[in-house]
Amino acid sequence: MTHSLTPQQQAVVDHRHGHAKVMAVAGSGKTTTLTHFIAARLREGVSPRRLLVLMYNKAAQQEFAHKLSSLLPGQAVPEVRTFHALGLRIYQRLIQQGALPAFQGKPLSNGETEAVVWRLLQQLADEDTRQDILSQRKKWVEPAMAFIDRVKAGLEAPALVFEQLQLPPQCRLFVELFDEFEQWRRQQRRISFADMLYDPVRCLHANPALAAQFAGHMQWILVDEYQDINAIQQCLLELLHGDRGSVMVIGDPDQTIYEFRGSRPEFIVTEFEQRLGSNTGAEVTTYQLPHTFRYGHQLALMANHLIRQNQQRDDVLCLAHSSTPKTQARLHLARSEPALLLKLIEEEAKQRPLESMAVIHRVWALCAPIELALLQAGIPYQLQHSQSVLDRWELQIFWQLFELASGRFAERSVEQRQQAWLQWLTTPYPKVRRPALEALAQKLASVDQSLGEALQQALPGELNKWQAQQLTRRAEVLSSAEHVNVKAHRLVEDYIHATDLYQGMADSAFSAQQIEDRTHTIRAFVRFLRDADIAANQAWDYLQQLRQQRLSQRDGEGIQLTSAHKSKGLEWDVVFIPGLNEHYFPYQPDGEFTTPASLESERRLLYVAMTRARHQLHLLAPAAGNEREQDKRPSRFQAEMRFQHSRALARAIEQRGTAKLVVHEGPALDWWPRYFDAIGVTPELAIDTTPPPQDTVIARKARPEPKGTRVKHQSLGAGILVAEDDNYMRIRFEGEQQDRMFKKTAAMAQLEIER
């Protein structure tokens, strides 16, 4: 069964003793390798009951179990479990032994958790903060829930996690919130999805004698997608191993993109060998699966050029296998990305089905104008785990305006009218106490016509002049919607202007990314309505028709619209990546409750998105424009991937070394010979040592400070300021191997700097 394996895959299959770390590039056939490894061990007499396979999520677990059963039909096969499923099984054993209390009901849903967190936040906050929490629920609840999950990704104290995340001081109540939430959870005997691991691992970690009952039963533990592991999963793995048997992990540090869940590339790059090897005296063998079976030389070379800029990785070259297609990458300079993207999709659709294509975004803000363009063009599409643009929360206020303009508002029940009134009165929030707005909505619920006039007459007398003016402006827009025949886009623009909607969205959002998602969606919607050129009283029917058109699509029909995070583990014949500019690649969330992303993490995201393509990759970058705007500047990653060099090199390789290539000297020359040797083709290169032309795209770097500048952080201690720009500081603290990024506004209050 192993005759089709590469020598590198076969070496992994032949590994019989000791721990092993397998570094597998994108598309390297790691599932095939693991299933053949298991088959080989079973043939040697290893009991399937002493083999445990751990997968990252349910979809991966089901796919792997199916492939294993197909390879070994009719045979007993080992357990294939997700970490959470295994954690839940251990949880139930600990309940039986009396080590953990029993829980009741299903795991907490997001809705249940959100309600509890919102209530607890109000209880813990001071009066001013409480009013903000009441009026801006999502702004506070979503980051608070994310903080709880982040704490449960490891065993560190909430206060330490808070410092590591560098959240602003006003979020410090999240630390106390965590304890209060855990107390509520114990009283109610409930668990969340995260608690399936958090509770049993904490229990076993605190009770070594109890942990010994679960340890050392497996001859082999295999962990797939090991780069996605977090501290709580790593702890469970070590508890299960118990210094007996062997552990094989397989993954790719260049695809570590779930840092917000607690994953770190260090787990696979250095810590596996330290924890299971040097710290215990055991042997760890490292293997590489460098051949990709997904894409050809041009994309492989571009991916290598890009990712080799990272430091937190192993020195693995991605090699295009001889069986791969001759993948073509195209770089498009666009002034209007949605229009160009629509044209490219239509061109590709003439050659292959839409289902074999995907548009991969860095943030969902880029998706709204593309989705609207596809709707208008009648091109079917699928959204992977995301809400359709027409159903987005930020557009619901406009649906209600169009409902009023079409005369349908009177068809609502009293309760439904009350809900609509409350949305009009609170979108955006007019800095009026919520109970007063709720009472006003209830009072107006019986009104089904002349809504603007009714609102003006019902304004409470205790409002100050500014508050009354805010609500009066909304009343005027409602009157216009109901009585004046205007264009749909004009009605929407009037509401945006009258309510200062964009600023209101910014005030109520918990992150810059959420602000951007919402404002981009609204602006794209306005452009869409302007292009449609329909009257406001026709807009509701028009939008409803488009919504029904989308709902009538067959499951799986159309091009896939997804994000870089959601695309991981998938592949398509054609991939489109819009937004290759300095704003989105690298993306730095700069919001009230956010922490900065690392440059290496952003580079890994682009690497993952690029390597989803099999035959064609389309990159959309900005044409020459106003370089003071980040989204009009080429991404620094564009220069790093050396698009032109990679394309020329790929052509030379495909011509079996007969073509010449002129390149400028640089770091790439150090590894090109290794690539050529590995694939057995060495193109003839003419080396040009002259400096690159002035118009070559150069990566923009943060303004460096003199090395050696000493700093002292209140919690993290002494360190050295490595670099800073107008917004961020990069510091390396004593005893740490990597730099930490800080937002200046948050860090300066906790730092002493020796200038």
PDB file of N, CA and C in Angstrom, residues 538-602:
ATOM      1  N   GLN A 538     -39.788  51.161  -3.807  1.00  0.00           N
ATOM      2  CA  GLN A 538     -39.607  49.900  -4.534  1.00  0.00           C
ATOM      3  C   GLN A 538     -38.478  49.044  -3.944  1.00  0.00           C
ATOM      4  N   ALA A 539     -37.680  49.638  -3.050  1.00  0.00           N
ATOM      5  CA  ALA A 539     -36.459  48.983  -2.581  1.00  0.00           C
ATOM      6  C   ALA A 539     -36.752  47.714  -1.791  1.00  0.00           C
ATOM      7  N   TRP A 540     -37.809  47.741  -0.961  1.00  0.00           N
ATOM      8  CA  TRP A 540     -38.098  46.559  -0.127  1.00  0.00           C
ATOM      9  C   TRP A 540     -38.384  45.355  -1.019  1.00  0.00           C
ATOM     10  N   ASP A 541     -39.219  45.526  -2.046  1.00  0.00           N
ATOM     11  CA  ASP A 541     -39.530  44.419  -2.958  1.00  0.00           C
ATOM     12  C   ASP A 541     -38.280  43.960  -3.709  1.00  0.00           C
ATOM     13  N   TYR A 542     -37.461  44.910  -4.135  1.00  0.00           N
ATOM     14  CA  TYR A 542     -36.253  44.575  -4.882  1.00  0.00           C
ATOM     15  C   TYR A 542     -35.282  43.757  -4.030  1.00  0.00           C
ATOM     16  N   LEU A 543     -35.060  44.211  -2.812  1.00  0.00           N
ATOM     17  CA  LEU A 543     -34.145  43.502  -1.920  1.00  0.00           C
ATOM     18  C   LEU A 543     -34.688  42.132  -1.535  1.00  0.00           C
ATOM     19  N   GLN A 544     -35.995  42.070  -1.334  1.00  0.00           N
ATOM     20  CA  GLN A 544     -36.609  40.788  -0.988  1.00  0.00           C
ATOM     21  C   GLN A 544     -36.472  39.792  -2.139  1.00  0.00           C
ATOM     22  N   GLN A 545     -36.581  40.287  -3.365  1.00  0.00           N
ATOM     23  CA  GLN A 545     -36.404  39.433  -4.538  1.00  0.00           C
ATOM     24  C   GLN A 545     -34.975  38.876  -4.587  1.00  0.00           C
ATOM     25  N   LEU A 546     -33.984  39.743  -4.313  1.00  0.00           N
ATOM     26  CA  LEU A 546     -32.597  39.279  -4.293  1.00  0.00           C
ATOM     27  C   LEU A 546     -32.360  38.273  -3.174  1.00  0.00           C
ATOM     28  N   ARG A 547     -32.981  38.512  -2.043  1.00  0.00           N
ATOM     29  CA  ARG A 547     -32.833  37.580  -0.915  1.00  0.00           C
ATOM     30  C   ARG A 547     -33.419  36.223  -1.278  1.00  0.00           C
ATOM     31  N   GLN A 548     -34.594  36.214  -1.903  1.00  0.00           N
ATOM     32  CA  GLN A 548     -35.206  34.954  -2.305  1.00  0.00           C
ATOM     33  C   GLN A 548     -34.379  34.255  -3.379  1.00  0.00           C
ATOM     34  N   GLN A 549     -33.802  35.054  -4.265  1.00  0.00           N
ATOM     35  CA  GLN A 549     -32.937  34.499  -5.305  1.00  0.00           C
ATOM     36  C   GLN A 549     -31.770  33.745  -4.673  1.00  0.00           C
ATOM     37  N   ARG A 550     -31.196  34.319  -3.630  1.00  0.00           N
ATOM     38  CA  ARG A 550     -30.089  33.650  -2.942  1.00  0.00           C
ATOM     39  C   ARG A 550     -30.569  32.409  -2.205  1.00  0.00           C
ATOM     40  N   LEU A 551     -31.709  32.510  -1.526  1.00  0.00           N
ATOM     41  CA  LEU A 551     -32.225  31.366  -0.766  1.00  0.00           C
ATOM     42  C   LEU A 551     -32.608  30.202  -1.665  1.00  0.00           C
ATOM     43  N   SER A 552     -32.921  30.495  -2.922  1.00  0.00           N
ATOM     44  CA  SER A 552     -33.331  29.432  -3.849  1.00  0.00           C
ATOM     45  C   SER A 552     -32.144  28.659  -4.418  1.00  0.00           C
ATOM     46  N   GLN A 553     -30.915  29.119  -4.123  1.00  0.00           N
ATOM     47  CA  GLN A 553     -29.738  28.394  -4.605  1.00  0.00           C
ATOM     48  C   GLN A 553     -29.675  26.998  -3.990  1.00  0.00           C
ATOM     49  N   ARG A 554     -29.157  26.067  -4.763  1.00  0.00           N
ATOM     50  CA  ARG A 554     -28.936  24.722  -4.231  1.00  0.00           C
ATOM     51  C   ARG A 554     -27.745  24.741  -3.283  1.00  0.00           C
ATOM     52  N   ASP A 555     -27.759  23.838  -2.303  1.00  0.00           N
ATOM     53  CA  ASP A 555     -26.640  23.734  -1.368  1.00  0.00           C
ATOM     54  C   ASP A 555     -25.354  23.460  -2.135  1.00  0.00           C
ATOM     55  N   GLY A 556     -24.323  24.220  -1.816  1.00  0.00           N
ATOM     56  CA  GLY A 556     -23.031  24.012  -2.454  1.00  0.00           C
ATOM     57  C   GLY A 556     -22.876  24.673  -3.802  1.00  0.00           C
ATOM     58  N   GLU A 557     -23.924  25.353  -4.285  1.00  0.00           N
ATOM     59  CA  GLU A 557     -23.871  25.971  -5.605  1.00  0.00           C
ATOM     60  C   GLU A 557     -23.168  27.327  -5.533  1.00  0.00           C
ATOM     61  N   GLY A 558     -22.288  27.583  -6.500  1.00  0.00           N
ATOM     62  CA  GLY A 558     -21.685  28.895  -6.634  1.00  0.00           C
ATOM     63  C   GLY A 558     -20.286  29.003  -6.067  1.00  0.00           C
ATOM     64  N   ILE A 559     -19.698  30.165  -6.263  1.00  0.00           N
ATOM     65  CA  ILE A 559     -18.351  30.449  -5.795  1.00  0.00           C
ATOM     66  C   ILE A 559     -18.360  30.617  -4.280  1.00  0.00           C
ATOM     67  N   GLN A 560     -17.276  30.227  -3.627  1.00  0.00           N
ATOM     68  CA  GLN A 560     -17.187  30.318  -2.170  1.00  0.00           C
ATOM     69  C   GLN A 560     -16.608  31.667  -1.760  1.00  0.00           C
ATOM     70  N   LEU A 561     -17.262  32.328  -0.816  1.00  0.00           N
ATOM     71  CA  LEU A 561     -16.730  33.540  -0.200  1.00  0.00           C
ATOM     72  C   LEU A 561     -16.351  33.193   1.232  1.00  0.00           C
ATOM     73  N   THR A 562     -15.088  33.357   1.568  1.00  0.00           N
ATOM     74  CA  THR A 562     -14.640  32.939   2.894  1.00  0.00           C
ATOM     75  C   THR A 562     -13.525  33.854   3.376  1.00  0.00           C
ATOM     76  N   SER A 563     -13.039  33.586   4.575  1.00  0.00           N
ATOM     77  CA  SER A 563     -11.954  34.369   5.156  1.00  0.00           C
ATOM     78  C   SER A 563     -10.680  33.543   5.182  1.00  0.00           C
ATOM     79  N   ALA A 564      -9.550  34.211   5.414  1.00  0.00           N
ATOM     80  CA  ALA A 564      -8.283  33.493   5.486  1.00  0.00           C
ATOM     81  C   ALA A 564      -8.306  32.464   6.609  1.00  0.00           C
ATOM     82  N   HIS A 565      -8.904  32.819   7.744  1.00  0.00           N
ATOM     83  CA  HIS A 565      -8.980  31.865   8.852  1.00  0.00           C
ATOM     84  C   HIS A 565      -9.845  30.655   8.491  1.00  0.00           C
ATOM     85  N   LYS A 566     -10.982  30.893   7.855  1.00  0.00           N
ATOM     86  CA  LYS A 566     -11.897  29.800   7.531  1.00  0.00           C
ATOM     87  C   LYS A 566     -11.406  28.941   6.375  1.00  0.00           C
ATOM     88  N   SER A 567     -10.480  29.461   5.579  1.00  0.00           N
ATOM     89  CA  SER A 567     -10.024  28.727   4.394  1.00  0.00           C
ATOM     90  C   SER A 567      -9.034  27.623   4.731  1.00  0.00           C
ATOM     91  N   LYS A 568      -8.470  27.665   5.925  1.00  0.00           N
ATOM     92  CA  LYS A 568      -7.413  26.718   6.288  1.00  0.00           C
ATOM     93  C   LYS A 568      -7.916  25.282   6.176  1.00  0.00           C
ATOM     94  N   GLY A 569      -7.098  24.414   5.585  1.00  0.00           N
ATOM     95  CA  GLY A 569      -7.461  23.013   5.405  1.00  0.00           C
ATOM     96  C   GLY A 569      -8.249  22.738   4.141  1.00  0.00           C
ATOM     97  N   LEU A 570      -8.588  23.793   3.378  1.00  0.00           N
ATOM     98  CA  LEU A 570      -9.383  23.630   2.169  1.00  0.00           C
ATOM     99  C   LEU A 570      -8.537  23.973   0.946  1.00  0.00           C
ATOM    100  N   GLU A 571      -9.071  23.668  -0.243  1.00  0.00           N
ATOM    101  CA  GLU A 571      -8.381  24.013  -1.486  1.00  0.00           C
ATOM    102  C   GLU A 571      -9.399  24.189  -2.596  1.00  0.00           C
ATOM    103  N   TRP A 572      -9.037  25.015  -3.589  1.00  0.00           N
ATOM    104  CA  TRP A 572      -9.882  25.263  -4.750  1.00  0.00           C
ATOM    105  C   TRP A 572      -8.998  25.355  -5.989  1.00  0.00           C
ATOM    106  N   ASP A 573      -9.592  25.136  -7.150  1.00  0.00           N
ATOM    107  CA  ASP A 573      -8.842  25.295  -8.395  1.00  0.00           C
ATOM    108  C   ASP A 573      -8.401  26.733  -8.603  1.00  0.00           C
ATOM    109  N   VAL A 574      -9.292  27.675  -8.273  1.00  0.00           N
ATOM    110  CA  VAL A 574      -9.010  29.097  -8.474  1.00  0.00           C
ATOM    111  C   VAL A 574      -9.252  29.837  -7.163  1.00  0.00           C
ATOM    112  N   VAL A 575      -8.302  30.683  -6.785  1.00  0.00           N
ATOM    113  CA  VAL A 575      -8.429  31.485  -5.569  1.00  0.00           C
ATOM    114  C   VAL A 575      -8.203  32.951  -5.924  1.00  0.00           C
ATOM    115  N   PHE A 576      -9.080  33.812  -5.403  1.00  0.00           N
ATOM    116  CA  PHE A 576      -8.952  35.262  -5.544  1.00  0.00           C
ATOM    117  C   PHE A 576      -8.673  35.843  -4.156  1.00  0.00           C
ATOM    118  N   ILE A 577      -7.664  36.693  -4.038  1.00  0.00           N
ATOM    119  CA  ILE A 577      -7.362  37.363  -2.771  1.00  0.00           C
ATOM    120  C   ILE A 577      -7.395  38.864  -3.001  1.00  0.00           C
ATOM    121  N   PRO A 578      -8.478  39.536  -2.600  1.00  0.00           N
ATOM    122  CA  PRO A 578      -8.530  40.995  -2.732  1.00  0.00           C
ATOM    123  C   PRO A 578      -7.829  41.664  -1.550  1.00  0.00           C
ATOM    124  N   GLY A 579      -7.614  42.968  -1.685  1.00  0.00           N
ATOM    125  CA  GLY A 579      -7.108  43.743  -0.557  1.00  0.00           C
ATOM    126  C   GLY A 579      -5.643  43.544  -0.239  1.00  0.00           C
ATOM    127  N   LEU A 580      -4.816  43.235  -1.258  1.00  0.00           N
ATOM    128  CA  LEU A 580      -3.382  43.083  -1.005  1.00  0.00           C
ATOM    129  C   LEU A 580      -2.756  44.483  -0.926  1.00  0.00           C
ATOM    130  N   ASN A 581      -3.061  45.158   0.165  1.00  0.00           N
ATOM    131  CA  ASN A 581      -2.547  46.513   0.376  1.00  0.00           C
ATOM    132  C   ASN A 581      -2.046  46.637   1.809  1.00  0.00           C
ATOM    133  N   GLU A 582      -1.482  47.786   2.122  1.00  0.00           N
ATOM    134  CA  GLU A 582      -0.823  47.968   3.419  1.00  0.00           C
ATOM    135  C   GLU A 582      -1.818  48.106   4.560  1.00  0.00           C
ATOM    136  N   HIS A 583      -3.098  48.232   4.238  1.00  0.00           N
ATOM    137  CA  HIS A 583      -4.105  48.318   5.300  1.00  0.00           C
ATOM    138  C   HIS A 583      -4.553  46.932   5.768  1.00  0.00           C
ATOM    139  N   TYR A 584      -4.751  46.020   4.820  1.00  0.00           N
ATOM    140  CA  TYR A 584      -5.272  44.696   5.171  1.00  0.00           C
ATOM    141  C   TYR A 584      -4.186  43.634   5.284  1.00  0.00           C
ATOM    142  N   PHE A 585      -3.053  43.816   4.643  1.00  0.00           N
ATOM    143  CA  PHE A 585      -1.937  42.864   4.735  1.00  0.00           C
ATOM    144  C   PHE A 585      -0.642  43.652   4.950  1.00  0.00           C
ATOM    145  N   PRO A 586      -0.168  43.841   6.184  1.00  0.00           N
ATOM    146  CA  PRO A 586      -0.699  43.267   7.428  1.00  0.00           C
ATOM    147  C   PRO A 586      -1.838  44.116   7.993  1.00  0.00           C
ATOM    148  N   TYR A 587      -2.775  43.441   8.654  1.00  0.00           N
ATOM    149  CA  TYR A 587      -3.898  44.139   9.280  1.00  0.00           C
ATOM    150  C   TYR A 587      -3.583  44.337  10.757  1.00  0.00           C
ATOM    151  N   GLN A 588      -3.706  45.575  11.215  1.00  0.00           N
ATOM    152  CA  GLN A 588      -3.450  45.889  12.616  1.00  0.00           C
ATOM    153  C   GLN A 588      -4.727  46.433  13.241  1.00  0.00           C
ATOM    154  N   PRO A 589      -5.474  45.595  13.956  1.00  0.00           N
ATOM    155  CA  PRO A 589      -6.694  46.090  14.604  1.00  0.00           C
ATOM    156  C   PRO A 589      -6.356  47.158  15.625  1.00  0.00           C
ATOM    157  N   ASP A 590      -6.968  48.322  15.488  1.00  0.00           N
ATOM    158  CA  ASP A 590      -6.658  49.452  16.355  1.00  0.00           C
ATOM    159  C   ASP A 590      -7.959  49.938  16.970  1.00  0.00           C
ATOM    160  N   GLY A 591      -8.462  49.163  17.903  1.00  0.00           N
ATOM    161  CA  GLY A 591      -9.743  49.492  18.501  1.00  0.00           C
ATOM    162  C   GLY A 591      -9.622  49.632  20.000  1.00  0.00           C
ATOM    163  N   GLU A 592     -10.710  50.022  20.616  1.00  0.00           N
ATOM    164  CA  GLU A 592     -10.696  50.302  22.042  1.00  0.00           C
ATOM    165  C   GLU A 592     -10.364  49.054  22.859  1.00  0.00           C
ATOM    166  N   PHE A 593     -10.889  47.898  22.435  1.00  0.00           N
ATOM    167  CA  PHE A 593     -10.718  46.673  23.212  1.00  0.00           C
ATOM    168  C   PHE A 593      -9.929  45.622  22.436  1.00  0.00           C
ATOM    169  N   THR A 594      -8.932  46.028  21.679  1.00  0.00           N
ATOM    170  CA  THR A 594      -8.187  45.072  20.860  1.00  0.00           C
ATOM    171  C   THR A 594      -6.710  45.099  21.225  1.00  0.00           C
ATOM    172  N   THR A 595      -6.009  44.051  20.791  1.00  0.00           N
ATOM    173  CA  THR A 595      -4.566  43.974  20.973  1.00  0.00           C
ATOM    174  C   THR A 595      -3.927  43.874  19.591  1.00  0.00           C
ATOM    175  N   PRO A 596      -2.714  44.394  19.427  1.00  0.00           N
ATOM    176  CA  PRO A 596      -2.087  44.381  18.101  1.00  0.00           C
ATOM    177  C   PRO A 596      -1.731  42.980  17.636  1.00  0.00           C
ATOM    178  N   ALA A 597      -1.848  42.761  16.340  1.00  0.00           N
ATOM    179  CA  ALA A 597      -1.442  41.486  15.748  1.00  0.00           C
ATOM    180  C   ALA A 597       0.033  41.575  15.361  1.00  0.00           C
ATOM    181  N   SER A 598       0.716  40.433  15.394  1.00  0.00           N
ATOM    182  CA  SER A 598       2.131  40.448  15.030  1.00  0.00           C
ATOM    183  C   SER A 598       2.274  40.398  13.521  1.00  0.00           C
ATOM    184  N   LEU A 599       3.372  40.958  13.034  1.00  0.00           N
ATOM    185  CA  LEU A 599       3.654  40.949  11.608  1.00  0.00           C
ATOM    186  C   LEU A 599       3.807  39.518  11.108  1.00  0.00           C
ATOM    187  N   GLU A 600       4.435  38.655  11.894  1.00  0.00           N
ATOM    188  CA  GLU A 600       4.629  37.269  11.472  1.00  0.00           C
ATOM    189  C   GLU A 600       3.292  36.537  11.368  1.00  0.00           C
ATOM    190  N   SER A 601       2.389  36.815  12.281  1.00  0.00           N
ATOM    191  CA  SER A 601       1.065  36.191  12.228  1.00  0.00           C
ATOM    192  C   SER A 601       0.316  36.609  10.970  1.00  0.00           C
ATOM    193  N   GLU A 602       0.396  37.885  10.621  1.00  0.00           N
ATOM    194  CA  GLU A 602      -0.259  38.379   9.414  1.00  0.00           C
ATOM    195  C   GLU A 602       0.348  37.753   8.163  1.00  0.00           C
TER     196      GLU A 602
END
